[in-house]
Amino acid sequence: MKYLRNPLVLSGMVIGAIAIALQRLGNPPNMGICVACMIRDISGALGLHRATTVQYIRPEIIGLVLGSTLSAAANREFHARGGSAPLVRFFLGFFAMVGALVFLGCPWRAILRLAGGDANAIIGLAGLAFGIWVGVGFLKAGYTLGRSHWNEQGSGLVMPLLMVVLLLLALFTPQMGIADGARTGPVFVSLKGPGSQHAPLVASLVGGLIVGVLAQRTRFCTVGALRDLMLIRDFHLFSGIVAFFSTALFLNLVLGQFRWGFAGQPIAHSSHLWNFAGMALAGLAFTLAGGCPGRQLIMSGEGDADAGVFVLGMLVGAGFSHNMSMAASPAGPGAFSQVGVLVGLAFCLALGYCMRRTDLGVN
Amino acid sequence: MRKLDARGLSCPQPVILAKRAMEQFRDEGVEVWVDTGVARDNVERLARMRGFTVSVRTDGNAFILSVKPEE
């Protein structure tokens, strides 16, 4: 029972329970919370891509960032900062999204997919671990994007304010485009497919807020969990994702939602090579940027402009992924998934190799 | 005591640098400067795991962790 006194374990359990609750309330299967999928849906809702089945302003993302902002402000941890290779971070976010959308999920969804019995997630998680392992190698060799610096506090409010604008767009869904002389989106809202499956707005927003507060307090990070295990044999963060997985698995079993196997899994495909390679790219990009996509959202809410740029890179990357057929679908990888993953890997490997410094140690 | 300035560095670089410094200057101790609560918590946890004593003070935006070998 001593594990229950660990705030990370408790938070992991609550986050797992919220994810399953959001699925019961209408979110797509094994997608109670998926940072990559949800940012991709927002990208579509804003017209950055035209995949009509994945367009919806997901309030969970808004809640995550605003929950983090509120929690950070209440605990005097809201600090505007930035300036550590922002353009590089933009493209790390971009390619992390390309990789995640080849697998069809971020690390959080990979864990939720496994908890729902989707065996393809094992391949994806193996790829994620491999990507993180490569990133850890670069970190050990002195990889760095350089220092960030503190800014005026107001500059840290850009991402939270962007989330408020997104919330207004979600609430009023204005038709701001014109096609064939008639009003149309953006804002687009899917009428069929995963984008049309969602919990009520208030439930999604509140769920996201709670997860945002908990993740801000506990530093919950899926990529950091594996990274710290490899780097310093530290199980601290790992305990959080074990609790997250166990709770989701338990609830899926209780609710009769657990179905083991590779074939016919919801919003998933069984191209093992590209599931592995996609998540390897995502894992490497997340490691080089300093944390998983959920963690990047949380940091962007704490005033970290570099994390905010990474999130915007994910948003734009999702648009390009769909526009250029790099995103996979349940039918398998897209026409250009392989190209996208290979270009992304080349970018990240070159970056990891080039951005090394040895003068940052003790002086 | 040696000084390690890890301010402004992304996760997990403060931890990597601190780990290296703790191994290199085990007997002397190290003063680690960081500027986020996450880095402070991570370096403190690492130091305690490795059997060091840690005291934390603040200086403006910075957290300064004095990492010393156990008496």
PDB file of C-alpha atoms in Angstrom, chain A residues 8-200:
ATOM      1  CA  LEU A   8       2.897   9.893  -9.155  1.00  0.00           C
ATOM      2  CA  VAL A   9       1.236   6.500  -8.710  1.00  0.00           C
ATOM      3  CA  LEU A  10      -1.995   8.105  -7.548  1.00  0.00           C
ATOM      4  CA  SER A  11      -1.921  10.561 -10.444  1.00  0.00           C
ATOM      5  CA  GLY A  12      -1.222   7.788 -12.942  1.00  0.00           C
ATOM      6  CA  MET A  13      -4.261   5.938 -11.601  1.00  0.00           C
ATOM      7  CA  VAL A  14      -6.499   8.997 -11.841  1.00  0.00           C
ATOM      8  CA  ILE A  15      -5.263   9.823 -15.360  1.00  0.00           C
ATOM      9  CA  GLY A  16      -5.910   6.211 -16.425  1.00  0.00           C
ATOM     10  CA  ALA A  17      -9.413   6.325 -14.938  1.00  0.00           C
ATOM     11  CA  ILE A  18     -10.172   9.654 -16.641  1.00  0.00           C
ATOM     12  CA  ALA A  19      -9.005   8.248 -19.990  1.00  0.00           C
ATOM     13  CA  ILE A  20     -11.321   5.253 -19.723  1.00  0.00           C
ATOM     14  CA  ALA A  21     -14.180   7.464 -18.487  1.00  0.00           C
ATOM     15  CA  LEU A  22     -13.780   9.754 -21.508  1.00  0.00           C
ATOM     16  CA  GLN A  23     -13.964   6.697 -23.781  1.00  0.00           C
ATOM     17  CA  ARG A  24     -17.175   5.604 -22.082  1.00  0.00           C
ATOM     18  CA  LEU A  25     -18.515   9.142 -22.551  1.00  0.00           C
ATOM     19  CA  GLY A  26     -17.874   9.066 -26.283  1.00  0.00           C
ATOM     20  CA  ASN A  27     -14.188   9.377 -27.187  1.00  0.00           C
ATOM     21  CA  PRO A  28     -12.924   6.848 -29.764  1.00  0.00           C
ATOM     22  CA  PRO A  29     -11.752   3.416 -28.535  1.00  0.00           C
ATOM     23  CA  ASN A  30      -8.382   3.375 -26.752  1.00  0.00           C
ATOM     24  CA  MET A  31      -8.283   7.143 -27.256  1.00  0.00           C
ATOM     25  CA  GLY A  32      -9.526   8.511 -23.958  1.00  0.00           C
ATOM     26  CA  ILE A  33      -6.519  10.767 -24.073  1.00  0.00           C
ATOM     27  CA  CYS A  34      -4.064  10.881 -26.964  1.00  0.00           C
ATOM     28  CA  VAL A  35      -2.034  14.030 -27.308  1.00  0.00           C
ATOM     29  CA  ALA A  36      -0.990  13.319 -30.907  1.00  0.00           C
ATOM     30  CA  CYS A  37      -4.433  12.273 -32.156  1.00  0.00           C
ATOM     31  CA  MET A  38      -6.124  15.144 -30.387  1.00  0.00           C
ATOM     32  CA  ILE A  39      -3.743  17.792 -31.714  1.00  0.00           C
ATOM     33  CA  ARG A  40      -4.219  16.194 -35.160  1.00  0.00           C
ATOM     34  CA  ASP A  41      -8.002  16.589 -34.756  1.00  0.00           C
ATOM     35  CA  ILE A  42      -7.542  20.251 -33.778  1.00  0.00           C
ATOM     36  CA  SER A  43      -5.293  20.737 -36.810  1.00  0.00           C
ATOM     37  CA  GLY A  44      -8.105  19.399 -38.996  1.00  0.00           C
ATOM     38  CA  ALA A  45     -10.785  21.467 -37.279  1.00  0.00           C
ATOM     39  CA  LEU A  46      -8.729  24.569 -38.060  1.00  0.00           C
ATOM     40  CA  GLY A  47      -8.456  23.528 -41.719  1.00  0.00           C
ATOM     41  CA  LEU A  48      -4.741  22.719 -41.662  1.00  0.00           C
ATOM     42  CA  HIS A  49      -5.675  19.388 -43.217  1.00  0.00           C
ATOM     43  CA  ARG A  50      -8.793  18.170 -44.970  1.00  0.00           C
ATOM     44  CA  ALA A  51      -9.137  14.623 -43.654  1.00  0.00           C
ATOM     45  CA  THR A  52     -12.844  14.970 -42.904  1.00  0.00           C
ATOM     46  CA  THR A  53     -12.947  12.108 -40.393  1.00  0.00           C
ATOM     47  CA  VAL A  54     -10.469  13.657 -37.959  1.00  0.00           C
ATOM     48  CA  GLN A  55     -11.577  17.246 -37.396  1.00  0.00           C
ATOM     49  CA  TYR A  56     -12.671  18.381 -33.942  1.00  0.00           C
ATOM     50  CA  ILE A  57     -11.329  20.870 -31.422  1.00  0.00           C
ATOM     51  CA  ARG A  58     -10.527  18.463 -28.603  1.00  0.00           C
ATOM     52  CA  PRO A  59     -11.190  20.223 -25.288  1.00  0.00           C
ATOM     53  CA  GLU A  60      -8.880  17.775 -23.504  1.00  0.00           C
ATOM     54  CA  ILE A  61      -5.861  19.556 -25.013  1.00  0.00           C
ATOM     55  CA  ILE A  62      -7.203  22.943 -23.923  1.00  0.00           C
ATOM     56  CA  GLY A  63      -7.788  21.558 -20.432  1.00  0.00           C
ATOM     57  CA  LEU A  64      -4.313  20.056 -20.205  1.00  0.00           C
ATOM     58  CA  VAL A  65      -2.599  23.354 -20.935  1.00  0.00           C
ATOM     59  CA  LEU A  66      -4.918  25.501 -18.816  1.00  0.00           C
ATOM     60  CA  GLY A  67      -4.816  22.997 -15.935  1.00  0.00           C
ATOM     61  CA  SER A  68      -1.050  23.211 -16.019  1.00  0.00           C
ATOM     62  CA  THR A  69      -1.157  27.024 -16.070  1.00  0.00           C
ATOM     63  CA  LEU A  70      -3.510  27.176 -13.070  1.00  0.00           C
ATOM     64  CA  SER A  71      -1.486  24.636 -11.117  1.00  0.00           C
ATOM     65  CA  ALA A  72       1.827  26.280 -11.945  1.00  0.00           C
ATOM     66  CA  ALA A  73       0.486  29.710 -10.991  1.00  0.00           C
ATOM     67  CA  ALA A  74      -0.917  28.398  -7.699  1.00  0.00           C
ATOM     68  CA  ASN A  75       2.420  26.792  -6.844  1.00  0.00           C
ATOM     69  CA  ARG A  76       4.589  29.682  -7.996  1.00  0.00           C
ATOM     70  CA  GLU A  77       6.016  27.603 -10.832  1.00  0.00           C
ATOM     71  CA  PHE A  78       4.716  29.714 -13.716  1.00  0.00           C
ATOM     72  CA  HIS A  79       7.824  31.198 -15.295  1.00  0.00           C
ATOM     73  CA  ALA A  80       8.014  32.648 -18.787  1.00  0.00           C
ATOM     74  CA  ARG A  81      11.109  31.245 -20.446  1.00  0.00           C
ATOM     75  CA  GLY A  82      12.351  30.300 -23.896  1.00  0.00           C
ATOM     76  CA  GLY A  83      15.016  30.803 -26.508  1.00  0.00           C
ATOM     77  CA  SER A  84      16.584  27.345 -26.673  1.00  0.00           C
ATOM     78  CA  ALA A  85      16.736  26.609 -30.420  1.00  0.00           C
ATOM     79  CA  PRO A  86      13.031  27.274 -31.091  1.00  0.00           C
ATOM     80  CA  LEU A  87      13.105  26.490 -34.822  1.00  0.00           C
ATOM     81  CA  VAL A  88      14.801  23.153 -34.167  1.00  0.00           C
ATOM     82  CA  ARG A  89      12.146  22.375 -31.561  1.00  0.00           C
ATOM     83  CA  PHE A  90       9.420  23.250 -34.082  1.00  0.00           C
ATOM     84  CA  PHE A  91      10.705  20.567 -36.435  1.00  0.00           C
ATOM     85  CA  LEU A  92      11.200  18.071 -33.604  1.00  0.00           C
ATOM     86  CA  GLY A  93       7.491  18.548 -32.884  1.00  0.00           C
ATOM     87  CA  PHE A  94       6.724  18.313 -36.593  1.00  0.00           C
ATOM     88  CA  PHE A  95       8.542  14.994 -37.068  1.00  0.00           C
ATOM     89  CA  ALA A  96       7.406  13.581 -33.721  1.00  0.00           C
ATOM     90  CA  MET A  97       3.891  14.015 -35.066  1.00  0.00           C
ATOM     91  CA  VAL A  98       4.768  12.437 -38.423  1.00  0.00           C
ATOM     92  CA  GLY A  99       6.080   9.383 -36.544  1.00  0.00           C
ATOM     93  CA  ALA A 100       3.194   9.200 -34.088  1.00  0.00           C
ATOM     94  CA  LEU A 101       0.630   9.372 -36.901  1.00  0.00           C
ATOM     95  CA  VAL A 102       2.290   6.470 -38.714  1.00  0.00           C
ATOM     96  CA  PHE A 103       1.768   4.383 -35.559  1.00  0.00           C
ATOM     97  CA  LEU A 104      -1.560   6.134 -34.848  1.00  0.00           C
ATOM     98  CA  GLY A 105      -0.979   7.415 -31.364  1.00  0.00           C
ATOM     99  CA  CYS A 106       1.285   9.165 -28.912  1.00  0.00           C
ATOM    100  CA  PRO A 107       2.985   7.285 -26.050  1.00  0.00           C
ATOM    101  CA  TRP A 108      -0.111   7.822 -23.884  1.00  0.00           C
ATOM    102  CA  ARG A 109      -2.328   6.184 -26.503  1.00  0.00           C
ATOM    103  CA  ALA A 110       0.217   3.409 -27.051  1.00  0.00           C
ATOM    104  CA  ILE A 111      -0.231   2.528 -23.373  1.00  0.00           C
ATOM    105  CA  LEU A 112      -4.025   2.842 -23.617  1.00  0.00           C
ATOM    106  CA  ARG A 113      -4.029   0.638 -26.734  1.00  0.00           C
ATOM    107  CA  LEU A 114      -2.056  -2.044 -24.915  1.00  0.00           C
ATOM    108  CA  ALA A 115      -4.425  -1.740 -21.949  1.00  0.00           C
ATOM    109  CA  GLY A 116      -7.287  -2.395 -24.376  1.00  0.00           C
ATOM    110  CA  GLY A 117      -5.619  -5.542 -25.715  1.00  0.00           C
ATOM    111  CA  ASP A 118      -4.158  -4.087 -28.927  1.00  0.00           C
ATOM    112  CA  ALA A 119      -1.004  -6.160 -29.401  1.00  0.00           C
ATOM    113  CA  ASN A 120       0.257  -3.793 -32.109  1.00  0.00           C
ATOM    114  CA  ALA A 121       0.981  -1.395 -29.258  1.00  0.00           C
ATOM    115  CA  ILE A 122       3.774  -3.713 -28.074  1.00  0.00           C
ATOM    116  CA  ILE A 123       5.547  -3.114 -31.386  1.00  0.00           C
ATOM    117  CA  GLY A 124       4.931   0.623 -31.093  1.00  0.00           C
ATOM    118  CA  LEU A 125       6.197   0.751 -27.516  1.00  0.00           C
ATOM    119  CA  ALA A 126       9.270  -1.254 -28.519  1.00  0.00           C
ATOM    120  CA  GLY A 127       9.901   1.313 -31.245  1.00  0.00           C
ATOM    121  CA  LEU A 128       9.370   4.118 -28.743  1.00  0.00           C
ATOM    122  CA  ALA A 129      11.872   2.560 -26.345  1.00  0.00           C
ATOM    123  CA  PHE A 130      14.371   2.139 -29.190  1.00  0.00           C
ATOM    124  CA  GLY A 131      14.002   5.784 -30.215  1.00  0.00           C
ATOM    125  CA  ILE A 132      14.473   6.899 -26.613  1.00  0.00           C
ATOM    126  CA  TRP A 133      17.545   4.647 -26.298  1.00  0.00           C
ATOM    127  CA  VAL A 134      19.110   6.309 -29.348  1.00  0.00           C
ATOM    128  CA  GLY A 135      18.256   9.735 -27.909  1.00  0.00           C
ATOM    129  CA  VAL A 136      19.809   8.792 -24.558  1.00  0.00           C
ATOM    130  CA  GLY A 137      23.006   7.902 -26.426  1.00  0.00           C
ATOM    131  CA  PHE A 138      23.109  11.399 -27.904  1.00  0.00           C
ATOM    132  CA  LEU A 139      22.389  12.939 -24.496  1.00  0.00           C
ATOM    133  CA  LYS A 140      25.273  10.999 -22.945  1.00  0.00           C
ATOM    134  CA  ALA A 141      27.524  12.279 -25.736  1.00  0.00           C
ATOM    135  CA  GLY A 142      26.703  15.881 -24.835  1.00  0.00           C
ATOM    136  CA  TYR A 143      23.664  16.628 -27.014  1.00  0.00           C
ATOM    137  CA  THR A 144      22.004  19.926 -26.083  1.00  0.00           C
ATOM    138  CA  LEU A 145      19.786  22.550 -27.670  1.00  0.00           C
ATOM    139  CA  GLY A 146      21.398  25.200 -25.498  1.00  0.00           C
ATOM    140  CA  ARG A 147      20.059  27.230 -22.626  1.00  0.00           C
ATOM    141  CA  SER A 148      16.672  28.891 -22.377  1.00  0.00           C
ATOM    142  CA  HIS A 149      16.322  32.229 -20.622  1.00  0.00           C
ATOM    143  CA  TRP A 150      13.706  33.814 -18.436  1.00  0.00           C
ATOM    144  CA  ASN A 151      11.434  36.346 -20.119  1.00  0.00           C
ATOM    145  CA  GLU A 152       8.831  38.845 -18.991  1.00  0.00           C
ATOM    146  CA  GLN A 153       5.990  36.869 -17.407  1.00  0.00           C
ATOM    147  CA  GLY A 154       3.471  38.119 -19.993  1.00  0.00           C
ATOM    148  CA  SER A 155       5.178  36.207 -22.784  1.00  0.00           C
ATOM    149  CA  GLY A 156       4.397  32.956 -20.991  1.00  0.00           C
ATOM    150  CA  LEU A 157       0.688  33.599 -21.367  1.00  0.00           C
ATOM    151  CA  VAL A 158       0.670  33.161 -25.148  1.00  0.00           C
ATOM    152  CA  MET A 159      -0.061  29.412 -25.096  1.00  0.00           C
ATOM    153  CA  PRO A 160      -2.736  29.611 -22.360  1.00  0.00           C
ATOM    154  CA  LEU A 161      -4.397  32.468 -24.280  1.00  0.00           C
ATOM    155  CA  LEU A 162      -4.232  30.446 -27.494  1.00  0.00           C
ATOM    156  CA  MET A 163      -6.102  27.717 -25.631  1.00  0.00           C
ATOM    157  CA  VAL A 164      -8.773  30.217 -24.575  1.00  0.00           C
ATOM    158  CA  VAL A 165      -9.196  31.204 -28.240  1.00  0.00           C
ATOM    159  CA  LEU A 166      -9.451  27.515 -29.177  1.00  0.00           C
ATOM    160  CA  LEU A 167     -12.106  27.057 -26.503  1.00  0.00           C
ATOM    161  CA  LEU A 168     -14.133  29.945 -27.949  1.00  0.00           C
ATOM    162  CA  LEU A 169     -13.807  28.424 -31.420  1.00  0.00           C
ATOM    163  CA  ALA A 170     -14.923  25.057 -30.014  1.00  0.00           C
ATOM    164  CA  LEU A 171     -17.915  26.629 -28.300  1.00  0.00           C
ATOM    165  CA  PHE A 172     -19.151  28.744 -31.214  1.00  0.00           C
ATOM    166  CA  THR A 173     -17.749  26.765 -34.199  1.00  0.00           C
ATOM    167  CA  PRO A 174     -17.887  29.815 -36.478  1.00  0.00           C
ATOM    168  CA  GLN A 175     -17.940  29.149 -40.229  1.00  0.00           C
ATOM    169  CA  MET A 176     -15.071  31.343 -41.358  1.00  0.00           C
ATOM    170  CA  GLY A 177     -14.356  29.947 -44.819  1.00  0.00           C
ATOM    171  CA  ILE A 178     -16.178  30.274 -48.135  1.00  0.00           C
ATOM    172  CA  ALA A 179     -16.436  27.474 -50.706  1.00  0.00           C
ATOM    173  CA  ASP A 180     -18.614  27.693 -53.837  1.00  0.00           C
ATOM    174  CA  GLY A 181     -20.111  30.907 -52.563  1.00  0.00           C
ATOM    175  CA  ALA A 182     -21.342  29.294 -49.339  1.00  0.00           C
ATOM    176  CA  ARG A 183     -20.070  29.563 -45.782  1.00  0.00           C
ATOM    177  CA  THR A 184     -18.054  26.604 -44.582  1.00  0.00           C
ATOM    178  CA  GLY A 185     -15.363  25.764 -42.066  1.00  0.00           C
ATOM    179  CA  PRO A 186     -12.973  26.256 -40.515  1.00  0.00           C
ATOM    180  CA  VAL A 187     -14.045  25.516 -37.883  1.00  0.00           C
ATOM    181  CA  PHE A 188     -14.632  22.019 -39.307  1.00  0.00           C
ATOM    182  CA  VAL A 189     -16.387  19.336 -37.274  1.00  0.00           C
ATOM    183  CA  SER A 190     -16.294  15.694 -38.400  1.00  0.00           C
ATOM    184  CA  LEU A 191     -19.684  14.111 -39.013  1.00  0.00           C
ATOM    185  CA  LYS A 192     -18.273  10.579 -39.191  1.00  0.00           C
ATOM    186  CA  GLY A 193     -15.100   8.781 -38.136  1.00  0.00           C
ATOM    187  CA  PRO A 194     -13.006   9.278 -34.992  1.00  0.00           C
ATOM    188  CA  GLY A 195     -13.430  13.066 -35.113  1.00  0.00           C
ATOM    189  CA  SER A 196     -17.181  12.657 -34.664  1.00  0.00           C
ATOM    190  CA  GLN A 197     -16.710  10.494 -31.578  1.00  0.00           C
ATOM    191  CA  HIS A 198     -16.247  12.612 -28.519  1.00  0.00           C
ATOM    192  CA  ALA A 199     -17.295  13.003 -24.934  1.00  0.00           C
ATOM    193  CA  PRO A 200     -19.439  16.058 -24.070  1.00  0.00           C
TER     194      PRO A 200
END
